[in-house]
Coordinates of C-alpha atoms and ligand atoms in Angstrom, one line a residue:
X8 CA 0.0 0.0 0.0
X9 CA 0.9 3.4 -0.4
X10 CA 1.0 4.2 3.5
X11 CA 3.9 6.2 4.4
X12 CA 6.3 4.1 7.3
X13 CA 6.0 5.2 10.3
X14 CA 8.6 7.8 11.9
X15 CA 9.2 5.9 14.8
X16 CA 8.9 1.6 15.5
X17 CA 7.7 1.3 19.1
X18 CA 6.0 -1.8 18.0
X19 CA 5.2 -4.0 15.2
X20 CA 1.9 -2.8 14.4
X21 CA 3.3 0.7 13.6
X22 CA 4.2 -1.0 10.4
X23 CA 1.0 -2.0 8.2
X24 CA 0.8 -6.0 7.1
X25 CA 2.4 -4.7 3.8
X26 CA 5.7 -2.6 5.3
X27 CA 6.3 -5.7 7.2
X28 CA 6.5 -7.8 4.2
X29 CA 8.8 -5.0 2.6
X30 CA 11.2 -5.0 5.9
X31 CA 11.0 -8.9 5.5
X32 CA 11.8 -9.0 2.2
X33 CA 14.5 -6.2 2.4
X34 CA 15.6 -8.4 5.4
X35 CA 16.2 -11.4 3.1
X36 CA 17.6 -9.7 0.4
X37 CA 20.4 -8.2 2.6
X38 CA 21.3 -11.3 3.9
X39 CA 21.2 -13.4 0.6
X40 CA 23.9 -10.4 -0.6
X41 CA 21.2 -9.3 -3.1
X42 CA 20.7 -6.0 -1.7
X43 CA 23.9 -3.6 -1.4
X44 CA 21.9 -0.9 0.2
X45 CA 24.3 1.3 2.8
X46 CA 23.7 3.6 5.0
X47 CA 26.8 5.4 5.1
X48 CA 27.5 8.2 7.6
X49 CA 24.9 6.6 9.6
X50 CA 24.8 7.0 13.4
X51 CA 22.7 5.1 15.3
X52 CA 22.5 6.1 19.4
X53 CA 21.5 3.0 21.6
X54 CA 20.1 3.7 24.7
X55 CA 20.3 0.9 27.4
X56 CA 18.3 0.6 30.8
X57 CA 18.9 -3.4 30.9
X58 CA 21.4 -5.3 29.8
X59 CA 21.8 -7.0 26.2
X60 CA 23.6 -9.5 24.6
X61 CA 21.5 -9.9 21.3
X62 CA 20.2 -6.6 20.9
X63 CA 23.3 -4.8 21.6
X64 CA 25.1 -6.7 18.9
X65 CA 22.8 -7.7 16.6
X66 CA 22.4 -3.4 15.8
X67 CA 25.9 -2.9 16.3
X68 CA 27.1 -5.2 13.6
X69 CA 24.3 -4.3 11.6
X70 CA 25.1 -0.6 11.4
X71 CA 28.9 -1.5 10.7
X72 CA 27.6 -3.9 7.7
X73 CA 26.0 -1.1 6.6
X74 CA 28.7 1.4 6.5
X75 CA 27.4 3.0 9.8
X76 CA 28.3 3.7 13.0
X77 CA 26.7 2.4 16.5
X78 CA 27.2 4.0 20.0
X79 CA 26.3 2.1 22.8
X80 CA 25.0 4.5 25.9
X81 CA 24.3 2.3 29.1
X82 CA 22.7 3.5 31.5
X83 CA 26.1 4.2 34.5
X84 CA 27.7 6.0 31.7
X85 CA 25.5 8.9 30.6
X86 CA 23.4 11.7 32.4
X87 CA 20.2 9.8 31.9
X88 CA 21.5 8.0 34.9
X89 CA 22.5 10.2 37.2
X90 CA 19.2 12.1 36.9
X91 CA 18.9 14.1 33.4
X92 CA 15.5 13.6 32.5
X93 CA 14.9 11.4 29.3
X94 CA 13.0 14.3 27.1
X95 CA 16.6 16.3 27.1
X96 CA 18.7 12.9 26.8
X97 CA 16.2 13.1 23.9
X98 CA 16.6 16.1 22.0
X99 CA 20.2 15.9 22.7
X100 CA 21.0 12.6 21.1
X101 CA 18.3 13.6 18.1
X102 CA 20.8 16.2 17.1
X103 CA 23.7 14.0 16.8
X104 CA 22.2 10.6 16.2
X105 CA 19.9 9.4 12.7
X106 CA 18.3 6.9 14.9
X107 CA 17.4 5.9 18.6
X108 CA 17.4 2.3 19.8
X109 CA 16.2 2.3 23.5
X110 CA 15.9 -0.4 25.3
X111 CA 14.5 0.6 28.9
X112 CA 11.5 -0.5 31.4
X113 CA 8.4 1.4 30.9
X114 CA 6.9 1.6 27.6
X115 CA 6.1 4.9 28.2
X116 CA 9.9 5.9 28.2
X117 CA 10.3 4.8 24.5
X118 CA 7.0 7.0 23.6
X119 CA 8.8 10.4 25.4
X120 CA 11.9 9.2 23.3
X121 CA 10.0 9.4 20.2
X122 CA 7.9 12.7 21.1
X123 CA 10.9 14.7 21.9
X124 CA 14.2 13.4 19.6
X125 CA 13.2 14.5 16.4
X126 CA 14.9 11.1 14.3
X127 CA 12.9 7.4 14.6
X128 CA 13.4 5.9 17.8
X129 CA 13.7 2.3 17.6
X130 CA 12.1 0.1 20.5
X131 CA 14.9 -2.7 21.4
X132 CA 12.8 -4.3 24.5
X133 CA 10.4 -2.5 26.9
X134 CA 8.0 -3.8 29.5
X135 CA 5.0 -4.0 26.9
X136 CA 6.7 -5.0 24.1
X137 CA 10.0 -6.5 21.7
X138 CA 9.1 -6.2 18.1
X139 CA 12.7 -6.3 17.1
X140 CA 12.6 -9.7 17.9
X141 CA 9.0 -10.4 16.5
X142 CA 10.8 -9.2 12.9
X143 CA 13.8 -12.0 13.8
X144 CA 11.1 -14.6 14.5
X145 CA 8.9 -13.9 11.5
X146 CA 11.8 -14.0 9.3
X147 CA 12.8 -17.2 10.9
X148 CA 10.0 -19.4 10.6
X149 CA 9.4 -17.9 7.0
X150 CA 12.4 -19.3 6.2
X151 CA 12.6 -22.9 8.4
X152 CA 9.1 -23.6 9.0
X153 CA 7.0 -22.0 6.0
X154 CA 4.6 -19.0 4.5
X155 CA 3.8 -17.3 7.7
X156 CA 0.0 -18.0 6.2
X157 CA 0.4 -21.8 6.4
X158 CA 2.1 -22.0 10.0
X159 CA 0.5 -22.7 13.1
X160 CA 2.4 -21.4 16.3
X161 CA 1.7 -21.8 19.6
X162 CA 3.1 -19.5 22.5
X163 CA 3.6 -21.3 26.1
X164 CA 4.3 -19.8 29.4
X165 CA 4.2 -15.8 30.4
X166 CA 2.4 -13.4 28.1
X167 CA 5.2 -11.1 28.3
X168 CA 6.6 -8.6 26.1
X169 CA 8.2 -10.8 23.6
X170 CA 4.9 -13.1 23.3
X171 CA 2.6 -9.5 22.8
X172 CA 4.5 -8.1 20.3
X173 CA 4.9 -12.0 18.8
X174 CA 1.0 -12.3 19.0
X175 CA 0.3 -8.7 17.4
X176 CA 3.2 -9.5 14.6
X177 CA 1.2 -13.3 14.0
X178 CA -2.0 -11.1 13.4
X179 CA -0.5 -8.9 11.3
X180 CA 1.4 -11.0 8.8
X181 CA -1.4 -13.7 9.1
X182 CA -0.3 -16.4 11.1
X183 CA -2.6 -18.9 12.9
X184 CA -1.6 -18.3 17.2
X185 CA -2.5 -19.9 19.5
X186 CA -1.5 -19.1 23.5
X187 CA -1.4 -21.2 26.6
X188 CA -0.5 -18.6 29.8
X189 CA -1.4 -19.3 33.6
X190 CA -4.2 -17.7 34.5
X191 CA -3.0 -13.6 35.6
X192 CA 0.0 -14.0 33.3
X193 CA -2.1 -13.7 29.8
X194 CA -0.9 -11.0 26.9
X195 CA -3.5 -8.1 27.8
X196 CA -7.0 -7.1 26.4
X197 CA -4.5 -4.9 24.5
X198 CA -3.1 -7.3 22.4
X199 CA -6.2 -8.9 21.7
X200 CA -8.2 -5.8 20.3
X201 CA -5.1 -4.7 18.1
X202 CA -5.1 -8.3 16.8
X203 CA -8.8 -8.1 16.4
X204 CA -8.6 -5.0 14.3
X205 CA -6.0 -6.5 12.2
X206 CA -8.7 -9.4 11.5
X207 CA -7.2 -12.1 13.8
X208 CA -7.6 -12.7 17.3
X209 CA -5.1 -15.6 18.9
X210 CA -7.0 -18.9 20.2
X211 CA -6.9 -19.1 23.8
X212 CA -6.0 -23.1 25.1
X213 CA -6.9 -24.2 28.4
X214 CA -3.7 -26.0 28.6
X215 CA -0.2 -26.3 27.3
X216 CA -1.0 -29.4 25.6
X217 CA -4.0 -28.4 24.1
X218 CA -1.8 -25.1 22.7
X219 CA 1.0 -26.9 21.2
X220 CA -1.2 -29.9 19.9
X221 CA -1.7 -28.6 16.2
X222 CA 1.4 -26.4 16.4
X223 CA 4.5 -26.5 13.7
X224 CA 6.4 -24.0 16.0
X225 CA 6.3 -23.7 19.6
X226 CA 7.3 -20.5 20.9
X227 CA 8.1 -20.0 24.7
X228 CA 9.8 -17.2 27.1
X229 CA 11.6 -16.8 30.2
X230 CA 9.5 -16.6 33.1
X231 CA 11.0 -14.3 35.1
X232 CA 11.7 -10.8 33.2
X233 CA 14.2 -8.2 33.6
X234 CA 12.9 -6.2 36.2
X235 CA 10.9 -9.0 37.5
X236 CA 13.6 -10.7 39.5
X237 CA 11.8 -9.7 42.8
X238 CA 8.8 -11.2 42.2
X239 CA 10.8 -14.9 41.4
X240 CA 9.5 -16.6 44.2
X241 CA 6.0 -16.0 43.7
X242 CA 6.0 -16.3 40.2
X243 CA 7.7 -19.8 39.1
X244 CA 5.0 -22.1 41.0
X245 CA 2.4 -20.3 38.7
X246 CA 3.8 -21.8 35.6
X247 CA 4.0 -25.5 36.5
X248 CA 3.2 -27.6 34.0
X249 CA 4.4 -25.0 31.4
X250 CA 7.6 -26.5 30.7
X251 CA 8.4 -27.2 27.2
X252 CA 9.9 -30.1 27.4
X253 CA 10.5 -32.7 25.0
X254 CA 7.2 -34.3 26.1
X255 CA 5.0 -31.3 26.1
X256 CA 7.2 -30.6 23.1
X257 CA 6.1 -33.5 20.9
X258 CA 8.7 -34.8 17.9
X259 CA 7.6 -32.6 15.1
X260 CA 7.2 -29.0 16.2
X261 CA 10.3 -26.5 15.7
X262 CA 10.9 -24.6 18.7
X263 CA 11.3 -21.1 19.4
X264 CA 12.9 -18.7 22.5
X265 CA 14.0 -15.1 22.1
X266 CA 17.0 -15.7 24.7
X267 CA 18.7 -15.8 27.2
X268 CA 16.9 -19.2 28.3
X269 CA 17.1 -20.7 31.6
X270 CA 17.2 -23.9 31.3
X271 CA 15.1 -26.4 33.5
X272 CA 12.4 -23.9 34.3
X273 CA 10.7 -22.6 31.1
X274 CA 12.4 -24.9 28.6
X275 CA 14.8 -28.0 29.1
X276 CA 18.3 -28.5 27.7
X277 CA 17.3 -31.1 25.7
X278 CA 14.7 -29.5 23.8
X279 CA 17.2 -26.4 23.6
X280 CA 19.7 -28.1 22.3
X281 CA 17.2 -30.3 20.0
X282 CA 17.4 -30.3 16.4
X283 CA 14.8 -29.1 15.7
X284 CA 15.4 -25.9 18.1
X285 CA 15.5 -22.3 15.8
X286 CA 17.0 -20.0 18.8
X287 CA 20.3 -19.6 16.4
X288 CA 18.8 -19.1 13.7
X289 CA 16.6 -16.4 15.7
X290 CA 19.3 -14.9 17.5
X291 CA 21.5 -14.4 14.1
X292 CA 18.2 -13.1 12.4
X293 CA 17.9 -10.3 15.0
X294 CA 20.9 -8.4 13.0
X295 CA 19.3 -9.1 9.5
X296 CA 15.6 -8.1 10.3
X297 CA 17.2 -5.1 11.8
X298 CA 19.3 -3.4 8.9
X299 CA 16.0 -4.6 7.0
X300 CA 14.2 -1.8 9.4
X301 CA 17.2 0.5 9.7
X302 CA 17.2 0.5 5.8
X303 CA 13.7 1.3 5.2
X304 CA 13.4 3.5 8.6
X305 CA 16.0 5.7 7.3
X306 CA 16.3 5.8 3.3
Ligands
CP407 N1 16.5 -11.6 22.6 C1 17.1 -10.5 23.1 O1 16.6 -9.4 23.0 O2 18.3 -10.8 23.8 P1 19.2 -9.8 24.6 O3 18.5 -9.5 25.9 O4 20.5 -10.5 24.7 O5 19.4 -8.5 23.8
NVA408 N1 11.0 -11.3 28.5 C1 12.4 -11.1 28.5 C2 13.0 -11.0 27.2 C3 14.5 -10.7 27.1 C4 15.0 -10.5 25.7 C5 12.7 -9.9 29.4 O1 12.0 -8.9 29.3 O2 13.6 -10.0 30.2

């Protein structure tokens, strides 16, 4: 369609179903070598309130592929942290950055970053949502399970940020969800009226089993979240039974985890480790989906 992309990507469905196809497609053309797009002179400011491993890297060897530059800013290092509010850590930045990753706790801290830097600001993980990982994943299984219209996922344990923004993403590129989470842990009225006005809401399971029984990919998450770590003890007991393990699993079923994984409480080594497991291919997919965005974002 003709709809302009959006200025800022706070999550997934600030792209239409068609601008994700293009950021998928770009995506796969820049890692096949068919695309020699560059963004050269590029800076790209990263703001981190947590820590990273993926997300760090993935943009940071992404921009230098590109001919760009990345500058990491955690969170003991600048002002932000020592009490200069975000809305002047934004305009500052905006005037010598071309983009903003953040990744930080509240949602509502990426949405001040975007009103006040004047360049896109890029959500890399918040509270609500991780839709640079939901580009990774849709990439992924388009690529090692099928046309993301001919899958069937299922998403087991916490309805977290990385399991919204997966659902929303499923309902926008039109594949079939369906989401086992303890009761209190569920993704939000939220995420199911955007997915209804994109046309599909996910299935709801009354159990684990029941969620993974048609499934070709089984998607799960840690269940304690950065930022969470206090609430550990009362947490884990709620998701007994949620285990994907290679019983729950099944034999057929790819499996699927943002990471970092802990293993023995939301997913087993076994499984992990299993064939049939897509984390690498996820993890390495963060850094093409991402120059896909960064291309489109800024060009
Ligand atoms: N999946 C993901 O965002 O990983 P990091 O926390 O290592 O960035
Ligand atoms: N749900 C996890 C994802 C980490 C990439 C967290 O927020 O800690």
């Amino acid at each position: 369609d003709t709809d302009a992309f959006p200025s800022d990507f706070l999550d997934i469905d600030d792209l239409t179903g068609d601008q994700l196809a293009t950021v998928l497609a770009r995506a796969s053309d820049l890692k096949a070598g068919k695309d020699l797009t560059q963004l050269p002179r590029t800076t790209l400011a990263m703001l981190f309130e947590k820590p990273s491993t993926r997300t760090r890297a993935s943009f940071e060897t992404g921009m230098t592929q590109l001919g760009g530059h990345a500058m990491f800013l955690g969170p003991d290092a600048i002002q932000l942290g020592h009490g200069e509010p975000l809305k002047d850590t934004a305009r500052a930045l905006g005037g010598y950055a071309d983009a903003i990753m953040v990744r930080t706790f509240a949602h509502e801290n990426a949405e001040i970053l975007a009103e006040y830097a004047d360049v896109p600001v890029i959500n890399g993980l918040t509270d609500d949502a991780h839709p640079c990982q939901t580009l990774a994943d849709l990439l992924t299984i388009h690529e090692e399970v099928g046309d993301l219209s001919d899958v069937q996922a299922a998403w087991v344990g916490d309805g977290n940020n990385v399991g919204r923004s997966f659902a929303v993403g499923a309902a926008l590129a039109g594949l079939d969800l369906t989401v086992a989470t303890p009761d209190g842990y569920g993704l939000g009225d939220d995420v199911y009226e955007r997915c209804a006005e994109l046309g599909t809401e996910p299935t709801v399971a009354d159990t684990p089993e029941e969620a993974v029984a048609d499934a070709d990919v089984v998607y799960t998450d840690v269940w304690v979240s950065m930022g969470e770590e206090g609430r550990r003890e009362v947490k884990l007991p709620d998701f007994e039974g949620y285990q994907v393990n290679e019983e729950l699993a099944g034999t057929d079923a790819a499996f699927m985890h943002c990471l970092p994984a802990h293993r023995g409480e939301e997913v087993t080594d076994a499984v992990l480790e299993s064939e049939r497991s897509l984390v690498w291919e996820q993890a390495e997919n963060r850094m093409h989906a991402q120059k896909g965005l960064l291309v489109e974002l800024l060009t």
